[in-house]
Short mmCIF file of C-alpha atoms and ligand atoms in Angstrom, two decimals:
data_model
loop_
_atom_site.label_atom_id
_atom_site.label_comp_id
_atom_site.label_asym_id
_atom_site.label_seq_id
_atom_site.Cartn_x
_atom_site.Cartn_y
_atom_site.Cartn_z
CA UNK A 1 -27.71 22.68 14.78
CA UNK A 2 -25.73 20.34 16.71
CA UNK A 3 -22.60 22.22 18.34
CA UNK A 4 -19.48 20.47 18.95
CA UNK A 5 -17.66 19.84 21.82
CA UNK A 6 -14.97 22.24 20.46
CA UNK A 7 -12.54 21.30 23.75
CA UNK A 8 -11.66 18.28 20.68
CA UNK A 9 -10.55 21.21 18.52
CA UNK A 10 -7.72 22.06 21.27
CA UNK A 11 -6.37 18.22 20.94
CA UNK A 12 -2.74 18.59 18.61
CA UNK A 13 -3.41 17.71 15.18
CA UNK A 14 -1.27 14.46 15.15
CA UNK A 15 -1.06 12.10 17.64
CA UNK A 16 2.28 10.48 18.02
CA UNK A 17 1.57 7.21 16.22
CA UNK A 18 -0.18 8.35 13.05
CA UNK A 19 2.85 10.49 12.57
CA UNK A 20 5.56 8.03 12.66
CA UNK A 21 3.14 5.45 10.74
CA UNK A 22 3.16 8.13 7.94
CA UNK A 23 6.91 8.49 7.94
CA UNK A 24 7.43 5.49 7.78
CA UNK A 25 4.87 5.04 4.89
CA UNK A 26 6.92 7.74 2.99
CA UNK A 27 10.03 6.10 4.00
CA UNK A 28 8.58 2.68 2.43
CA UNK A 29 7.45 4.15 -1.46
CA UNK A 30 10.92 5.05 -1.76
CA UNK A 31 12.71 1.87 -0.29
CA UNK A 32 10.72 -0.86 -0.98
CA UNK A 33 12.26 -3.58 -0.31
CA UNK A 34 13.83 -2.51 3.28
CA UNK A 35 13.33 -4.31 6.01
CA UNK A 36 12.09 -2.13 8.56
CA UNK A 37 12.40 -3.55 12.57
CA UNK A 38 9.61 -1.62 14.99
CA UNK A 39 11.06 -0.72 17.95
CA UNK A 40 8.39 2.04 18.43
CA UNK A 41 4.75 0.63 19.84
CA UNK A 42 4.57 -1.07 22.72
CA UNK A 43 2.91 -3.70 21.58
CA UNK A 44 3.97 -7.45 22.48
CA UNK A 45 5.17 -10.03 20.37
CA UNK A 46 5.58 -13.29 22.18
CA UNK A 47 2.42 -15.49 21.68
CA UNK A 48 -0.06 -16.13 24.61
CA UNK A 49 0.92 -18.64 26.96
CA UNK A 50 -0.99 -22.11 26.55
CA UNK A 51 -2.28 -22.02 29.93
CA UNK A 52 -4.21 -18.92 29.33
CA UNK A 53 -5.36 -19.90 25.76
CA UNK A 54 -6.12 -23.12 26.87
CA UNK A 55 -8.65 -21.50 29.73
CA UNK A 56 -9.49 -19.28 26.78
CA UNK A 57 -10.78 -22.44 24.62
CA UNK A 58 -12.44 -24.19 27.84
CA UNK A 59 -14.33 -20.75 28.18
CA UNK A 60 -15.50 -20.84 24.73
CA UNK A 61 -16.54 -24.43 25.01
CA UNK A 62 -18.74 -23.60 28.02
CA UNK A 63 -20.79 -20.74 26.23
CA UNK A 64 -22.07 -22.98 23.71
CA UNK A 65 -23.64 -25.19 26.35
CA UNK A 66 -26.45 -24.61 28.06
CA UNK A 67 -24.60 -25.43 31.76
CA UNK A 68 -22.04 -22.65 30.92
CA UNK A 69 -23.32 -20.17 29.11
CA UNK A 70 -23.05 -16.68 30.48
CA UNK A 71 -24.37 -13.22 28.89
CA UNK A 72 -23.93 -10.08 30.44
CA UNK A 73 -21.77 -10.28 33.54
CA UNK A 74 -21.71 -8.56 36.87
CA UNK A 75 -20.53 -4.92 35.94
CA UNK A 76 -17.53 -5.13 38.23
CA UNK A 77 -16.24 -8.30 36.69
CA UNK A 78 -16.46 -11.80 38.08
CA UNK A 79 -15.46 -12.66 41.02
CA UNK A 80 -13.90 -15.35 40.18
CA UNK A 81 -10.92 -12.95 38.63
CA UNK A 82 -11.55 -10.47 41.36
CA UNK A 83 -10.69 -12.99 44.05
CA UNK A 84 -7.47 -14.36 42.21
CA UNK A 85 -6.51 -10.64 42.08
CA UNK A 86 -6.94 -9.50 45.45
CA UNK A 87 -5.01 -12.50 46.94
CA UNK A 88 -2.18 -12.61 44.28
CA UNK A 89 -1.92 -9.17 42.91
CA UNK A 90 -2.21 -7.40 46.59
CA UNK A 91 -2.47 -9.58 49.76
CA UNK A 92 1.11 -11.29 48.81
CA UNK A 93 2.27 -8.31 49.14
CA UNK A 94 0.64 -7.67 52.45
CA UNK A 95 -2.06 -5.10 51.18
CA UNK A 96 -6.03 -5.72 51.99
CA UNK A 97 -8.08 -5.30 48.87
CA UNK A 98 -11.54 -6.37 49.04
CA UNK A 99 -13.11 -7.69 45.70
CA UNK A 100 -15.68 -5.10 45.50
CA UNK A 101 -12.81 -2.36 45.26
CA UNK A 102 -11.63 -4.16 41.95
CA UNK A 103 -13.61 -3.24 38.96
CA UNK A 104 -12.20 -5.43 35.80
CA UNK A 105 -12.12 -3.80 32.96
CA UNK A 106 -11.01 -3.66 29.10
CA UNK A 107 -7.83 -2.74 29.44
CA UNK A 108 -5.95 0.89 31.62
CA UNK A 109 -6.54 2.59 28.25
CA UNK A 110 -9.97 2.96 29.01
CA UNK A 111 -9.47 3.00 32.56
CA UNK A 112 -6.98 5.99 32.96
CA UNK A 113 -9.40 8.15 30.23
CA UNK A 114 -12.59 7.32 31.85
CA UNK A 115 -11.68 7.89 35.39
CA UNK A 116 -11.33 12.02 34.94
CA UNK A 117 -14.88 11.62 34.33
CA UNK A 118 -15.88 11.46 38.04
CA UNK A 119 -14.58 14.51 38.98
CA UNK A 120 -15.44 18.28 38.52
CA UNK A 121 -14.20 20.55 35.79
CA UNK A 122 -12.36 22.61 38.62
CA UNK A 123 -9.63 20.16 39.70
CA UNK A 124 -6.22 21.39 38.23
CA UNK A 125 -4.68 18.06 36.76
CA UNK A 126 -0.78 17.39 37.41
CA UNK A 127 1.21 15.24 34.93
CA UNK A 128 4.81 13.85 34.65
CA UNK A 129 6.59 15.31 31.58
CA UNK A 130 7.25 13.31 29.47
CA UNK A 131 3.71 11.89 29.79
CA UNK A 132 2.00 8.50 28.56
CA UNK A 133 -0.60 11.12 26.74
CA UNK A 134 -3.91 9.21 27.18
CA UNK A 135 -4.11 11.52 30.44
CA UNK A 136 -3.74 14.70 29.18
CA UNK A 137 -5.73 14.20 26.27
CA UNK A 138 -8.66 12.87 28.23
CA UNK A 139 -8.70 15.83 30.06
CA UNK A 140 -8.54 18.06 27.11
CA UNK A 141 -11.32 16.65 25.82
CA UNK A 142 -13.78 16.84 29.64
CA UNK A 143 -12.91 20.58 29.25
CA UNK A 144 -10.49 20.50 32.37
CA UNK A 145 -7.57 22.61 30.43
CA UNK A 146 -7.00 25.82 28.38
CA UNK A 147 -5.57 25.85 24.43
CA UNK A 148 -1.94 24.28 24.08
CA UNK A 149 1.09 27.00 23.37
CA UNK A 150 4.25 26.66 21.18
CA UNK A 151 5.28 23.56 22.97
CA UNK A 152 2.42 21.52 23.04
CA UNK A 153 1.99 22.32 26.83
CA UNK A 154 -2.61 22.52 27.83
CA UNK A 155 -3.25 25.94 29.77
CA UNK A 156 -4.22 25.20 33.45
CA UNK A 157 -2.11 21.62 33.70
CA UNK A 158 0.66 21.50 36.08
CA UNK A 159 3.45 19.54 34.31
CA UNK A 160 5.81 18.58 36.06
CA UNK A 161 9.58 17.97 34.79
CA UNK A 162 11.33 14.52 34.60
CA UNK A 163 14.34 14.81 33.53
CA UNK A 164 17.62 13.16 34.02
CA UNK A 165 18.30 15.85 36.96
CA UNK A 166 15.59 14.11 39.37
CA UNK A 167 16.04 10.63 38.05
CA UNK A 168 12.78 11.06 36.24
CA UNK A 169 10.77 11.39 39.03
CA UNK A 170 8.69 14.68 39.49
CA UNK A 171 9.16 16.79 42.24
CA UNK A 172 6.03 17.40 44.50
CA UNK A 173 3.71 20.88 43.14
CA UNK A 174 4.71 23.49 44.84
CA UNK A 175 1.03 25.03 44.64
CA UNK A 176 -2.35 23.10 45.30
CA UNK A 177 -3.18 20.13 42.81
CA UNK A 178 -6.58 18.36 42.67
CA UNK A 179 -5.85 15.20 40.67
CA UNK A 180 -2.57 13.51 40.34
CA UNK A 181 -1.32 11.24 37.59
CA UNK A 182 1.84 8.90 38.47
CA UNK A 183 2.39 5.88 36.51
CA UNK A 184 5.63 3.23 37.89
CA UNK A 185 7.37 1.57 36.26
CA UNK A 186 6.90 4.63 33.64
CA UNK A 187 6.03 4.59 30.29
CA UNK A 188 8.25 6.45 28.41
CA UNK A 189 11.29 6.57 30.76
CA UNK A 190 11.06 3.41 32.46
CA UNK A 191 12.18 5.45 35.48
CA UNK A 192 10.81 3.75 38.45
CA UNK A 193 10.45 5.24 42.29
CA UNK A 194 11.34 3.61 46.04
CA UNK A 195 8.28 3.49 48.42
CA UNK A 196 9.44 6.23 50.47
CA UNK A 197 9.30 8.82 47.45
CA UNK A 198 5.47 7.40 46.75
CA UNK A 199 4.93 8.17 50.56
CA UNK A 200 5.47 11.58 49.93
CA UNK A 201 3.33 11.45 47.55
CA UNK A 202 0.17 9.80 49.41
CA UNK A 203 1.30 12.53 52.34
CA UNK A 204 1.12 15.26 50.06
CA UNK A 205 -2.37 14.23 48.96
CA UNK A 206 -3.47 13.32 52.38
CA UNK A 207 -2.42 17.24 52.92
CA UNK A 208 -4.13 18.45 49.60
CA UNK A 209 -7.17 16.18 49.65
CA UNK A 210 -5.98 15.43 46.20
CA UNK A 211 -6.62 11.83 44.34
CA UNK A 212 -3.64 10.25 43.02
CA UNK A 213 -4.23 8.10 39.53
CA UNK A 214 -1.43 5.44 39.69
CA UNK A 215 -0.84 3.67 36.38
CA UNK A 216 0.85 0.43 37.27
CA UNK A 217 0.49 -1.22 33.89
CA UNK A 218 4.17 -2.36 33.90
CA UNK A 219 4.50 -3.69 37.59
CA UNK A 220 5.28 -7.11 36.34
CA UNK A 221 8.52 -5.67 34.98
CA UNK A 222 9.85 -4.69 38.21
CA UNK A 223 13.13 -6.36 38.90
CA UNK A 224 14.56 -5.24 41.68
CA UNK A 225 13.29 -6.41 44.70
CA UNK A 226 12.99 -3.25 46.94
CA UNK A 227 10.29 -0.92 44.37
CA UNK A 228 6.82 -0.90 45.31
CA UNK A 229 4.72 -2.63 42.62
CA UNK A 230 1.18 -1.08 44.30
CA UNK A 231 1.18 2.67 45.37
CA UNK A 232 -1.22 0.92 48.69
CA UNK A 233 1.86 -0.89 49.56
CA UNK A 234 2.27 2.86 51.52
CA UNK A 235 0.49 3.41 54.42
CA UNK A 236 -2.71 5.46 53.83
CA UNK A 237 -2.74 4.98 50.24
CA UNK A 238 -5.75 3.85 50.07
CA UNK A 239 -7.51 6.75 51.31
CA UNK A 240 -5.93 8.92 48.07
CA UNK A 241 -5.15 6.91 45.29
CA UNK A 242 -6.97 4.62 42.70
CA UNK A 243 -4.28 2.16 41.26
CA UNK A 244 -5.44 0.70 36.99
CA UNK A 245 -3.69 -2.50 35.83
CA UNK A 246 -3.53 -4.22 32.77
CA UNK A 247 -2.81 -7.83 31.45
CA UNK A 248 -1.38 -6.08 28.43
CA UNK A 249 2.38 -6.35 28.38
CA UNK A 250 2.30 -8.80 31.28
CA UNK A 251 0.02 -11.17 30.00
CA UNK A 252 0.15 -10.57 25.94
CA UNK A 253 -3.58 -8.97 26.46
CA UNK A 254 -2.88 -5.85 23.88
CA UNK A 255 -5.31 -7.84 21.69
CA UNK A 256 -7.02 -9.79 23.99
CA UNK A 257 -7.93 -7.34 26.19
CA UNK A 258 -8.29 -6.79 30.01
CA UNK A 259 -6.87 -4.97 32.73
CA UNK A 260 -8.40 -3.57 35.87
CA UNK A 261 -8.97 -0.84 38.67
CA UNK A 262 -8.64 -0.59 42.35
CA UNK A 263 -10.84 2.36 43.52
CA UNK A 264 -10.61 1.70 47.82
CA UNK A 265 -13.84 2.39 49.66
CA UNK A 266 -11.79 4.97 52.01
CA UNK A 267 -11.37 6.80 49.16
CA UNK A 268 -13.19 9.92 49.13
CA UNK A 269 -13.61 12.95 46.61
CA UNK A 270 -15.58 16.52 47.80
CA UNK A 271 -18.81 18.34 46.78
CA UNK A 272 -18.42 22.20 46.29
CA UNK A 273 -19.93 22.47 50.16
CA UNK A 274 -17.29 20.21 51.51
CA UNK A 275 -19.25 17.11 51.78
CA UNK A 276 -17.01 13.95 51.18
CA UNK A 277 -19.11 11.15 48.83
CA UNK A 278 -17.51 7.84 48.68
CA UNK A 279 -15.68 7.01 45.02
CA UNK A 280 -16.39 3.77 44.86
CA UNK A 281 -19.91 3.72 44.64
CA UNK A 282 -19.85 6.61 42.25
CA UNK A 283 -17.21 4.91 39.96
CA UNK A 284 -19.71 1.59 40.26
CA UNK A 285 -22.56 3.91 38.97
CA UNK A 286 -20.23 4.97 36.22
CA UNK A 287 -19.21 1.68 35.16
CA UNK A 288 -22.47 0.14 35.28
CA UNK A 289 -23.86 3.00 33.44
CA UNK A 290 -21.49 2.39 30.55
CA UNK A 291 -19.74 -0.48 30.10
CA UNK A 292 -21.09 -3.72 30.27
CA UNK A 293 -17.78 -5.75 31.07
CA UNK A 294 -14.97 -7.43 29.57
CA UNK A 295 -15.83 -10.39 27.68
CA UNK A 296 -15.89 -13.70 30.05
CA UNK A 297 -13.68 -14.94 27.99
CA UNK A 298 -10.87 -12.38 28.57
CA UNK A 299 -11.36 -12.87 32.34
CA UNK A 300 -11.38 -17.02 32.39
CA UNK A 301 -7.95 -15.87 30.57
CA UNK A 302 -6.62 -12.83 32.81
CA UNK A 303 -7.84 -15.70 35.89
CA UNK A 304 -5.57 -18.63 34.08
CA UNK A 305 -2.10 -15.74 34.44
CA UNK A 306 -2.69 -16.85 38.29
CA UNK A 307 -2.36 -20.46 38.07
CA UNK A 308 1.24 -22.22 38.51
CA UNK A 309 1.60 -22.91 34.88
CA UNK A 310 0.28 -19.46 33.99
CA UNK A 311 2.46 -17.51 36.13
CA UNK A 312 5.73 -19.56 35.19
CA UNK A 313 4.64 -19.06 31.53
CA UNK A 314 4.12 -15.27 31.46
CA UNK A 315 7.09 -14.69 33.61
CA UNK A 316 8.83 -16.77 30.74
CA UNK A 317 7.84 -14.14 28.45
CA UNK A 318 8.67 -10.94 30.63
CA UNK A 319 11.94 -12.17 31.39
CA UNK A 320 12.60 -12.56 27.08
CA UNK A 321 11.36 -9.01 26.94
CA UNK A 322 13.80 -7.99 29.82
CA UNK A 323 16.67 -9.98 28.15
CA UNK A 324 15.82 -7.63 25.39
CA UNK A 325 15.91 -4.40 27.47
CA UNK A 326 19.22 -5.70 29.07
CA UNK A 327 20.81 -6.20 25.97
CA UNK A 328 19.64 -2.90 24.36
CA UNK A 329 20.41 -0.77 27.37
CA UNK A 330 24.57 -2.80 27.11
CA UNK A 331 25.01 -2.30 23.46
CA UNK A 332 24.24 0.97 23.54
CA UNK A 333 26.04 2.16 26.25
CA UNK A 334 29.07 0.81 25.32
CA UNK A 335 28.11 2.77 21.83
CA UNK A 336 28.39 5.62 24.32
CA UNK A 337 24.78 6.65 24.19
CA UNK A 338 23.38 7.74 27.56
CA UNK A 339 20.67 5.42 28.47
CA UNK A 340 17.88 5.18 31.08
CA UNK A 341 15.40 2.88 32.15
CA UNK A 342 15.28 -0.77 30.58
CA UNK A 343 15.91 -2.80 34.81
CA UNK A 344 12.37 -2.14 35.71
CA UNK A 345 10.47 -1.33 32.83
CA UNK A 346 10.37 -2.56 29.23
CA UNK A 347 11.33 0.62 28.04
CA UNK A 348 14.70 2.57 27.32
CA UNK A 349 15.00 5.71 27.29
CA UNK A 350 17.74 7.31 25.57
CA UNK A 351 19.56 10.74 25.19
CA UNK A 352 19.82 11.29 21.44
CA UNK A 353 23.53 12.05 19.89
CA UNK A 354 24.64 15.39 19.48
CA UNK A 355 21.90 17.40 20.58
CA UNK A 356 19.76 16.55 18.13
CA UNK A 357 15.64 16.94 18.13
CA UNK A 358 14.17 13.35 19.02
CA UNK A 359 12.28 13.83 15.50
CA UNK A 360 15.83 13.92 13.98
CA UNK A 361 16.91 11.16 15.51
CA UNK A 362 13.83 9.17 14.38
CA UNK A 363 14.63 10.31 10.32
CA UNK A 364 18.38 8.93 11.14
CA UNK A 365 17.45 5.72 12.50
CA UNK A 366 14.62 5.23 10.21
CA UNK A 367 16.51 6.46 7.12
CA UNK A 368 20.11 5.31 8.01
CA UNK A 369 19.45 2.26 10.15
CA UNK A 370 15.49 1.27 9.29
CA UNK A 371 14.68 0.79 12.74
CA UNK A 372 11.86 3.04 14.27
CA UNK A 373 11.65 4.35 17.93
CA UNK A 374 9.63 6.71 19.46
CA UNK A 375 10.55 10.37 19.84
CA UNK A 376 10.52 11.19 23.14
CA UNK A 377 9.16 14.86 22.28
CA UNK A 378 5.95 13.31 20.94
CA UNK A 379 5.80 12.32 25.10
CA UNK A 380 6.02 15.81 26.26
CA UNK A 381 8.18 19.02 25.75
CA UNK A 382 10.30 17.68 28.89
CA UNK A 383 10.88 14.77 26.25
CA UNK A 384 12.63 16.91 23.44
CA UNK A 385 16.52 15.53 23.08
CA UNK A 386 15.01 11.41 23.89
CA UNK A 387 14.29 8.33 22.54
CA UNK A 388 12.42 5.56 23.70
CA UNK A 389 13.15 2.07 22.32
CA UNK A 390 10.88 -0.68 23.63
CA UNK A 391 12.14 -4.18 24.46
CA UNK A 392 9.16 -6.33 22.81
CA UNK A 393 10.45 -7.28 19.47
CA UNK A 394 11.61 -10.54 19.10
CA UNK A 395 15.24 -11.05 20.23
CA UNK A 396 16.33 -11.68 17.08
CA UNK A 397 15.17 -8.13 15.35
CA UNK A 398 16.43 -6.60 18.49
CA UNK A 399 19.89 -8.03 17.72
CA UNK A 400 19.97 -6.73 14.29
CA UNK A 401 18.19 -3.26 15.18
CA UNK A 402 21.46 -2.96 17.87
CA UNK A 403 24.05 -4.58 14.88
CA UNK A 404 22.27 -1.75 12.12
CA UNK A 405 22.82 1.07 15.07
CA UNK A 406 25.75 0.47 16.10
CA UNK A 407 26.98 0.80 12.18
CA UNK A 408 25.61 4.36 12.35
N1 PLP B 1 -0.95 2.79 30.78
C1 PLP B 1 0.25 2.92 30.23
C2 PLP B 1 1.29 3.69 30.93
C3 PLP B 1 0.53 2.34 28.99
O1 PLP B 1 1.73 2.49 28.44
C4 PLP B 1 -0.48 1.63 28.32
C5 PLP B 1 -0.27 1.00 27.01
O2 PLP B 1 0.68 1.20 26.32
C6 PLP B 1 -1.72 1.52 28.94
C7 PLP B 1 -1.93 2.12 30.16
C8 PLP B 1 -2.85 0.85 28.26
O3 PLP B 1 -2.90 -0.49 28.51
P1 PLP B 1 -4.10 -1.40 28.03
O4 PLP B 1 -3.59 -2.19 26.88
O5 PLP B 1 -4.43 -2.22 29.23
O6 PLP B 1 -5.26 -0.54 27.64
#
């Protein structure tokens, strides 16, 4: 008889996105012919640049010849993307990566759900709420949490309020936590932090012997010029955190796929008798293990979104997306909504009208205005009460979403 890992039977029933796809399938037998604009997935919309599907072509051109053909790759990823990364991505910013602490990878999905893997059933997990839910449900599934309660909330995690209160950024555990998930610019509240609050962080980690998991899959968004775009910007970082990274919403890689990891050599996790073992080695034993790299075609592509007229081209398309997030986060303030987010980050997050539930919102906006968001409570019970519109439509969709809401 084969038993089943019954720590999948604790997962809630619907994830977010089947949900609102089957709303809006009900929504679509009885109105037909409406046109419907997503603001809901974060998925991009611009097309690739032509510098990186022109490296993408050369790269396909070179695997049907007998020069240039390449099978599997090294497990960590070429180093021809590696380098580009370490001397773009972190020493212009005055941080020392070495290429074999970058391990290139399909994507942070993957990334941020593997990683839990390399360490014990025992750690308690800490997570922002409202939550980017690949973490939590990762862990649900290793076994690392209890059965969820009336609000959705896993036994044993330590959740840890964002609210409007602490400008979205969670206030250190007051008790002992083992493995700590931050992700700036955030996804959903677009919230971002200074380097001296991720300082605290790293301190209280240094203090905890704790591991910090930073999701930084929206760095590219930053705007202002004083946030930290790598948690190893801080001092001693390196010895706590692992940092994942993603071409996704930077590059247009959500269907392309690539991202990667930084997991620092200092870096150390415990056995049960105290002895420290280096995470590096064990995540390269992981990787190579299971996954045999992203395709070399995805990587001659992430390597072309370093080159002059690949950077000038994908800022082209962040800085549409941000004219997007700029114009959503106007309109609706002056509709008198209270908004958050959309300077750093290509989300907004918004406090729905009237107190109502972030699923009633959705049925308004979807029924009243056909334009579909994401309820924040579908992020986290911290997320009940807000709405998260992302800024990658096109502009002109986002203009009409705003012209349809603002009719409400
Ligand atoms: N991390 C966060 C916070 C995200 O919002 C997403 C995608 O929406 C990802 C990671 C996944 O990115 P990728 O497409 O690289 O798997």
């Amino acid at each position: 008889m084969a038993i089943l890992n019954e720590n999948f039977l604790k997962l809630k029933a619907g994830y977010l996105f089947p949900e609102i796809s089957r709303r809006i399938k009900v929504f679509k037998q009885n109105h037909a012919d409406a046109d419907v604009i997503s603001m809901g997935i974060g998925d991009v919309t611009q097309p690739l640049p032509t510098a990186i599907t022109e490296a993408m072509k050369k790269a396909v051109a070179e695997l049907g010849t007998s020069n240039g053909f390449h099978g599997y790759g090294p497990e960590r990823g070429y180093d021809f993307l590696a380098n580009l990364i370490v001397q773009h991505d972190y020493k212009s910013r005055g941080v020392d990566i070495e290429t074999t602490e970058v391990f290139i990878s399909d994507g942070a999905k993957c990334d941020t759900a593997n990683i839990q893997e390399i360490f014990g059933l025992e750690n308690t997990v800490a997570v922002a709420d409202p939550v980017y839910p690949v973490y939590v449900d990762t862990n649900v599934m290793a076994g690392r949490t209890g059965p969820s309660d009336e609000n959705g909330r896993y036994g044993k995690i330590v959740y840890m309020p964002c609210t409007a209160e602490n400008d979205f950024s969670p206030e250190l555990p007051t008790q002992q936590v083992d493995l700590i998930y931050l992700c700036f610019p955030n996804n959903p509240t677009g919230a971002v932090v200074s380097k001296e609050t991720l300082a605290r962080w790293v301190e209280y980690a240094r203090e905890h012997k704790a591991v910090i998991l930073f999701d930084a899959a929206y760095e590219a968004f930053i705007t202002e010029d004083d946030i930290p775009h790598s948690i190893y910007e801080v001092q001693g970082a390196k010895e706590v955190a692992i940092e994942f990274r993603s071409y996704s919403k930077s590059a247009g890689f959500t269907g392309v796929r690539c991202g990667y990891c930084v997991v620092p050599r200092q870096l150390k996790a415990y056995t049960k008798d105290g002895q420290a073992i280096d995470l590096n080695s064990i995540w390269n034993r992981r990787q190579g293990t299971k996954f045999n790299g992203a395709s070399y075609i995805s990587q001659a592509g992430a390597a072309a979104t370093y080159s002059d007229a690949g950077k000038k081209q994908i800022q082209e398309n962040i800085d549409i997306y941000m004219k997007n997030a700029g114009l959503i986060r106007k309109t609706l303030s002056e509709l008198g909504y209270e908004v958050h987010g959309g300077v750093n980050a290509p989300y907004i997050w918004l406090k729905t009208p009237n107190e109502m539930t972030s699923w009633d919102f959705f049925d308004v906006l979807l029924n009243k205005a056909h334009v579909v968001g994401t309820p924040g409570a579908g992020f986290g019970a911290a997320g009940e009460g807000y709405f998260r519109l992302t800024a990658f439509p096109q502009p002109n969709n986002v203009e009409e979403a705003l012209r349809r809401i603002a009719k409400l």
